[in-house]
Short mmCIF file of C-alpha atoms and ligand atoms in Angstrom, two decimals:
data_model
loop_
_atom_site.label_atom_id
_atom_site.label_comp_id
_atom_site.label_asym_id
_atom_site.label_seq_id
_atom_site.Cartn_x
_atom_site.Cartn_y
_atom_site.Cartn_z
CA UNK S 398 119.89 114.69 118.41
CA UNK S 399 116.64 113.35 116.49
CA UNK S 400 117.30 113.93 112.81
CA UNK S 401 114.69 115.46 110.05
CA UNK S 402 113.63 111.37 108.85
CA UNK S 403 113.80 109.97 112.59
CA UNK S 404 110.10 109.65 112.06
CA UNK S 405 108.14 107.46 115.14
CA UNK S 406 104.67 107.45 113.66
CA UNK S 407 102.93 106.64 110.63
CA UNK S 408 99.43 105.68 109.98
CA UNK S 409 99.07 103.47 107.31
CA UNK S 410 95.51 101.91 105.72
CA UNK S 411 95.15 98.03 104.68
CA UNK S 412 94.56 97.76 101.20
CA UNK S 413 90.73 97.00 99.76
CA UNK S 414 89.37 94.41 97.85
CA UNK S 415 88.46 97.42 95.50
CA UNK S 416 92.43 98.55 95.43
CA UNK S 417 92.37 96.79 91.84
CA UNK S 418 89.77 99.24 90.68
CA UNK S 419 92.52 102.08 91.69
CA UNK S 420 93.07 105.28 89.08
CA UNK S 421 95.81 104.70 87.06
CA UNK S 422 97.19 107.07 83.97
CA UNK S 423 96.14 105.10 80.39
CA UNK S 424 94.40 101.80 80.82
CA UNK S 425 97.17 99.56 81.92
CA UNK S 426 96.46 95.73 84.12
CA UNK S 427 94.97 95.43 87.43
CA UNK S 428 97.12 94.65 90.21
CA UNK S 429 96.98 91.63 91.92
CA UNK S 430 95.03 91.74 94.88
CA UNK S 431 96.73 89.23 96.84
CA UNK S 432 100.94 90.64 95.36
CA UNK S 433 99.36 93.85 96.46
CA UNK S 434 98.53 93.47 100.10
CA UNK S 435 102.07 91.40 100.16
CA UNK S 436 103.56 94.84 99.15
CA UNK S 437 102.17 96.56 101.93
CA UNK S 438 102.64 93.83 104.60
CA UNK S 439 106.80 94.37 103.39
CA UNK S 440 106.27 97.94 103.85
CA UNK S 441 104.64 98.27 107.38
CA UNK S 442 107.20 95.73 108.22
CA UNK S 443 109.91 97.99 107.20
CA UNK S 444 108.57 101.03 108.52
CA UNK S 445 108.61 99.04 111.99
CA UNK S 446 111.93 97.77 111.25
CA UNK S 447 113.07 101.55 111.28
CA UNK S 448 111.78 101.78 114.80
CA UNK S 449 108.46 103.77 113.71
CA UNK S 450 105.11 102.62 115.83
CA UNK S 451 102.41 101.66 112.66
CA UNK S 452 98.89 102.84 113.40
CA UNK S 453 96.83 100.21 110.94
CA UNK S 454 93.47 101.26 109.38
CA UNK S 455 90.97 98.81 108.51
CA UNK S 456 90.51 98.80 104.49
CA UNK S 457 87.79 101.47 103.00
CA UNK S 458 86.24 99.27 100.07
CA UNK S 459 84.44 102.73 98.84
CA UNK S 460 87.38 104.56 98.42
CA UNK S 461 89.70 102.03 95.84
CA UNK S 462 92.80 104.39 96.43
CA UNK S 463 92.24 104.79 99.82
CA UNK S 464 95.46 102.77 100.53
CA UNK S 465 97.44 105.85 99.60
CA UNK S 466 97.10 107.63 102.47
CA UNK S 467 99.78 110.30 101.81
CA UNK S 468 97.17 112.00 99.50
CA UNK S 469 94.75 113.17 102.00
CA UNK S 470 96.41 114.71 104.76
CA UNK S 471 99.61 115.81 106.48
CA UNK S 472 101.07 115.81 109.19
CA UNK S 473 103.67 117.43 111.09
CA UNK S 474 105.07 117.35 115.10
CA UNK S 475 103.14 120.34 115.39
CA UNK S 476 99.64 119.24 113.80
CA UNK S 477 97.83 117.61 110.94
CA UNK S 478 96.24 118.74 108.24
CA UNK S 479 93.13 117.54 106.03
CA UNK S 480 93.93 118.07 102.48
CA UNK S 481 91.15 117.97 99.49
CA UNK S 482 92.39 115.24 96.98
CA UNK S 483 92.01 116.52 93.12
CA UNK S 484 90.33 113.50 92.14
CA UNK S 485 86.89 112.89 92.58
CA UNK S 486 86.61 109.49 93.33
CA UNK S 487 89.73 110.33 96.43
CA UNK S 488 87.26 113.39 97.47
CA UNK S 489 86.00 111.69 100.81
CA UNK S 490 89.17 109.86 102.13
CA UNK S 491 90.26 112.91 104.27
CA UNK S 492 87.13 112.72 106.09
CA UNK S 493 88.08 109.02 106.65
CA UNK S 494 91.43 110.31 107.68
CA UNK S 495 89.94 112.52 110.47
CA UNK S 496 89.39 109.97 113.49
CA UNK S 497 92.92 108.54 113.30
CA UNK S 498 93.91 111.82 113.07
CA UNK S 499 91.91 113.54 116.06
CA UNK S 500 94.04 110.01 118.08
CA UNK S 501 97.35 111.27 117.54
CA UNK S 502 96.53 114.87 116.99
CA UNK S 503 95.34 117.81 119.33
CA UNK S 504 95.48 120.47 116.21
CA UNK S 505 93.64 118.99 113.05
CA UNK S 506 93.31 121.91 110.32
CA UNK S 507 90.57 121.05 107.38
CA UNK S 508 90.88 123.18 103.82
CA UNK S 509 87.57 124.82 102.66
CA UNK S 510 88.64 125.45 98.53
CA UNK S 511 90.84 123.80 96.52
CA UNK S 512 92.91 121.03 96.04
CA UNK S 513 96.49 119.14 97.12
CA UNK S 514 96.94 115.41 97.12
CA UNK S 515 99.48 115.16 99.89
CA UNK S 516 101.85 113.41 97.12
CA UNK S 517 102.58 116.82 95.55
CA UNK S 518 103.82 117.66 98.97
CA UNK S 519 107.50 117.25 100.06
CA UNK S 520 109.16 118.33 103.32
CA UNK S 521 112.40 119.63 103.43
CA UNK S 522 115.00 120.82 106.06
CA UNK S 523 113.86 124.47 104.65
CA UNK S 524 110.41 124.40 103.26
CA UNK S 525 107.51 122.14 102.62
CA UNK S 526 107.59 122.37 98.78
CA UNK S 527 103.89 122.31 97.68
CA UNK S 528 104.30 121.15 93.71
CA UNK S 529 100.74 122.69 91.22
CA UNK S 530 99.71 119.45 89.24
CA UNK S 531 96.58 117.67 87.67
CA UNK S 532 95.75 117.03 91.51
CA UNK S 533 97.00 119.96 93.36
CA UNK S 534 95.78 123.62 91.88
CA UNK S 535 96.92 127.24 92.98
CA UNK S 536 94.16 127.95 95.06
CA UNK S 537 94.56 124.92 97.31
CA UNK S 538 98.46 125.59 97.14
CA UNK S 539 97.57 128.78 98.55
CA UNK S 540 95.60 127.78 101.36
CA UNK S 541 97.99 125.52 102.34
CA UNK S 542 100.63 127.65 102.34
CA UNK S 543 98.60 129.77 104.65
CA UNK S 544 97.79 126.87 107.04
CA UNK S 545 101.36 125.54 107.13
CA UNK S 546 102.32 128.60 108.25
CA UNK S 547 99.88 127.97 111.62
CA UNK S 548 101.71 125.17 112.10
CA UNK S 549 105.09 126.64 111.71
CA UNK S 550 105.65 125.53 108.45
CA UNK S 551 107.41 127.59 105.17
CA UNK S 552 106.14 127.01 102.40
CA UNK S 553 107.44 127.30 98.35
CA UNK S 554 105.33 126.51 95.30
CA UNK S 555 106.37 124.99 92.75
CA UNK S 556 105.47 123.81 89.18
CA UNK S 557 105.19 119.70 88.65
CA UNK S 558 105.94 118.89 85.22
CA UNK S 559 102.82 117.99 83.50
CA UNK S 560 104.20 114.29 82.35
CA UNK S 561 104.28 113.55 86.07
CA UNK S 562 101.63 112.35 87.97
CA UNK S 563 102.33 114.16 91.71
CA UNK S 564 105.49 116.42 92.51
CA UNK S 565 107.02 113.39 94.53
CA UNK S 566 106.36 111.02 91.99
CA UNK S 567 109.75 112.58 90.27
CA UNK S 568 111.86 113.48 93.25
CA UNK S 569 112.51 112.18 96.95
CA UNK S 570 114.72 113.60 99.76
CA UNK S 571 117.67 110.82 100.32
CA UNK S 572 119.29 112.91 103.03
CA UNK S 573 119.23 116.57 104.62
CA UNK S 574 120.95 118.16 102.02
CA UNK S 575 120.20 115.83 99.36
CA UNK S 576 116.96 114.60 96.78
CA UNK S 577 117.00 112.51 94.55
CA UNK S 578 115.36 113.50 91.59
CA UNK S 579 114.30 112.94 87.76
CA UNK S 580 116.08 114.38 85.15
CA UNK S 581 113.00 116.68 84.18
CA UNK S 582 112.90 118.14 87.74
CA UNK S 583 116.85 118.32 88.13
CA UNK S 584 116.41 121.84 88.09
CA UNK S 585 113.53 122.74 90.01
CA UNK S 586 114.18 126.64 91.90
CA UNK S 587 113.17 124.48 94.96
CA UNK S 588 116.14 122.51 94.95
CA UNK S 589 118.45 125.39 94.45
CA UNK S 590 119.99 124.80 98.32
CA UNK S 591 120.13 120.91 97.89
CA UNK S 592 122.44 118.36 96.25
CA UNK S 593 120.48 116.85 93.32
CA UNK S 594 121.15 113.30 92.70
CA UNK S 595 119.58 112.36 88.97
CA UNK S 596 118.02 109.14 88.65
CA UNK S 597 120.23 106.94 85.99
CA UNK S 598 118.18 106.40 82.54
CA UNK S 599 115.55 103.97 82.63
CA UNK S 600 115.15 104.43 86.53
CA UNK S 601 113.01 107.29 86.68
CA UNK S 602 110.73 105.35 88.45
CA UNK S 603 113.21 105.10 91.19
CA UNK S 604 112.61 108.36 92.64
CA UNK S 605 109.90 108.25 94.71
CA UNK S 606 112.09 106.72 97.47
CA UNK S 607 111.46 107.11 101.39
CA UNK S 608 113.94 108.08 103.93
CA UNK S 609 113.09 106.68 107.25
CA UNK S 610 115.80 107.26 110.31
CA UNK S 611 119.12 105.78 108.09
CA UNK S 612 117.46 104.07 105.69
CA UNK S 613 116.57 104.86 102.37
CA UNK S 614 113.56 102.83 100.66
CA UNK S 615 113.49 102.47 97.35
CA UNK S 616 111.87 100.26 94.85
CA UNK S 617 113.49 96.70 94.60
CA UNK S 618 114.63 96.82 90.52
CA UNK S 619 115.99 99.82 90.80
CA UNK S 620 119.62 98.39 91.17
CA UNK S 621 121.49 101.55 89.33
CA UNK S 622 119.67 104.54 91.42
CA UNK S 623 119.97 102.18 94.72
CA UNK S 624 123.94 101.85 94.00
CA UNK S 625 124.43 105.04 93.79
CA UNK S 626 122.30 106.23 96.61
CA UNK S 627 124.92 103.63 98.83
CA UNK S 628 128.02 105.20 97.37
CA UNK S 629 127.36 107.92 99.37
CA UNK S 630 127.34 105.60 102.03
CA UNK S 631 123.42 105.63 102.80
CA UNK S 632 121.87 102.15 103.18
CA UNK S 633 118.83 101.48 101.75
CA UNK S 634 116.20 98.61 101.80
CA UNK S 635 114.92 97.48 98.46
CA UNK S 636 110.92 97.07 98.21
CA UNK S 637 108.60 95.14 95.53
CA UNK S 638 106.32 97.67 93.87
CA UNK S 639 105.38 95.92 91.10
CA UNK S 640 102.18 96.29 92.02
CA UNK S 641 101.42 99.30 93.36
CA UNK S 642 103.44 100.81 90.63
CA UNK S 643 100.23 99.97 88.49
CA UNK S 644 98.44 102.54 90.38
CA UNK S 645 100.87 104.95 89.65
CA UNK S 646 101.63 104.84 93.16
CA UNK S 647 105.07 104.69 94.80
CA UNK S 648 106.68 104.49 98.43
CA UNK S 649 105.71 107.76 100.13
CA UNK S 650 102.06 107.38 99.11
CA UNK S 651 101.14 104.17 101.82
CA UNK S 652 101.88 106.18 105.03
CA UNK S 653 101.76 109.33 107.12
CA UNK S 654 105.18 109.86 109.32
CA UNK S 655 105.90 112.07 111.56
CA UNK S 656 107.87 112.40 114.93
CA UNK S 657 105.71 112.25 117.93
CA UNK S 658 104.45 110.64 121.11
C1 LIG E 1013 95.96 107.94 92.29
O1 LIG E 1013 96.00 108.08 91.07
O2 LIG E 1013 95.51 108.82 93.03
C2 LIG E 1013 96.45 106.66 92.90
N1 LIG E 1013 96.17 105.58 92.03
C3 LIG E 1013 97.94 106.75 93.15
C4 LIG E 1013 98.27 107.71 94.23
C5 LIG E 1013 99.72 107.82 94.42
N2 LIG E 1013 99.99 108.69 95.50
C6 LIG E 1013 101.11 109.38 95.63
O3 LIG E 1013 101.96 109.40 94.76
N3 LIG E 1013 101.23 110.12 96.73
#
């Protein structure tokens, strides 16, 4: 039986020259270009290690962040959808998104008002949680919920803290019943049906972990949050995000997956 991460597609996008110029909260360094694109490289390779086909995009110099991928569109076994990133400068990456899309896609649904960065999205077993944020206001949640119910989707809304960047910057799903998530969105209503795993002290930037088929990736200096994610007898594969973690970006955010042809 194919489980809920037994995910055979992703689309990923090479990272830019103009990745270094990527938003960031405060004015911390630039990432290194070269450590950057390293990141990545370990991260399609991973993805393919998990048995998942990679669709590579060339880089989009215009578009710095464009590398995150997750924020402009999702995508389901029953369709994709273009989102409407809350950040200007992200504004035009969904249309970027579309050709790839239209490839793997026959449904492709576009939003007309709003906004959601796809990182305030996750999918559960139950629900595709849609999390309100800087990024992601009401009126976009709204829409979406409406369009995810076209493609067979349930959708909850839900309230990001305002400390955290997207809703899946704090939380991650580690297994069907289980996410993994920071001690500020322990208690989220969303959550109510799931085993919450809190990320140790210090490791709150653990939890933007990816499951993909019976693996669970996760940041490489996380070593508390990854022990205990193995005690329950998950394996995981540890990542360097050094510097994509200057963007304020974490594992989720450099791919679309799905399960597909
Ligand atoms: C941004 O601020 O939009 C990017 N620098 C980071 C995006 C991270 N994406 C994600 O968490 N899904």
């Amino acid at each position: 039986m194919t489980g809920f991460f037994d995910f055979t597609q992703a689309i990923v996008r090479k990272p830019g020259l103009s990745v270094i110029s990527g938003l960031r909260e405060g004015d911390g360094a630039d990432p290194d270009y070269v450590s950057l694109c390293k990141e990545h490289d370990d991260y399609v390779a991973a993805l393919r290690h998990a048995g998942v086909s990679v669709d590579v995009l060339e880089a989009a110099e215009p578009y710095p962040d464009s590398v995150f991928v997750e924020d402009a569109a999702l995508v389901f076994e029953t369709g994709a959808l273009l989102l409407r990133p809350g950040a200007s400068s992200r504004a035009g990456e969904a249309a970027l998104l579309l050709p790839a899309l239209k490839r793997h896609f026959e449904t492709v649904l576009t939003m007309d008002e709003g906004h959601v960065d796809g990182g305030d999205i996750l999918a559960t077993p139950n629900a595709v949680v849609i999390g309100l944020s800087h990024r992601t206001d009401r009126k976009g949640a709204e829409l979406l919920a409406i369009l995810l119910a076209r493609l067979g989707k349930k959708a909850v809304i839900e309230q990001t803290p305002a400390s955290i960047l997207h809703f899946k910057t704090g939380c991650g799903m580690i297994d069907e019943e289980t996410v993994l998530a920071v001690p500020e969105m322990a208690g989220c209503g969303a959550f109510n049906s799931l085993r919450v795993l809190v990320t140790p002290e210090g490791e709150e930037g653990a939890a933007n972990v990816l499951r993909v088929g019976s693996n669970v990736l996760i940041g490489q200096h996380w070593a508390k949050t990854r022990d205990m994610i193995e005690r329950l007898g998950i394996e995981t594969l540890a990542l360097p995000v050094t510097e994509i973690a200057k963007l304020d970006a974490g594992l989720s955010c450099m791919s679309l997956r799905w399960q597909g042809r």
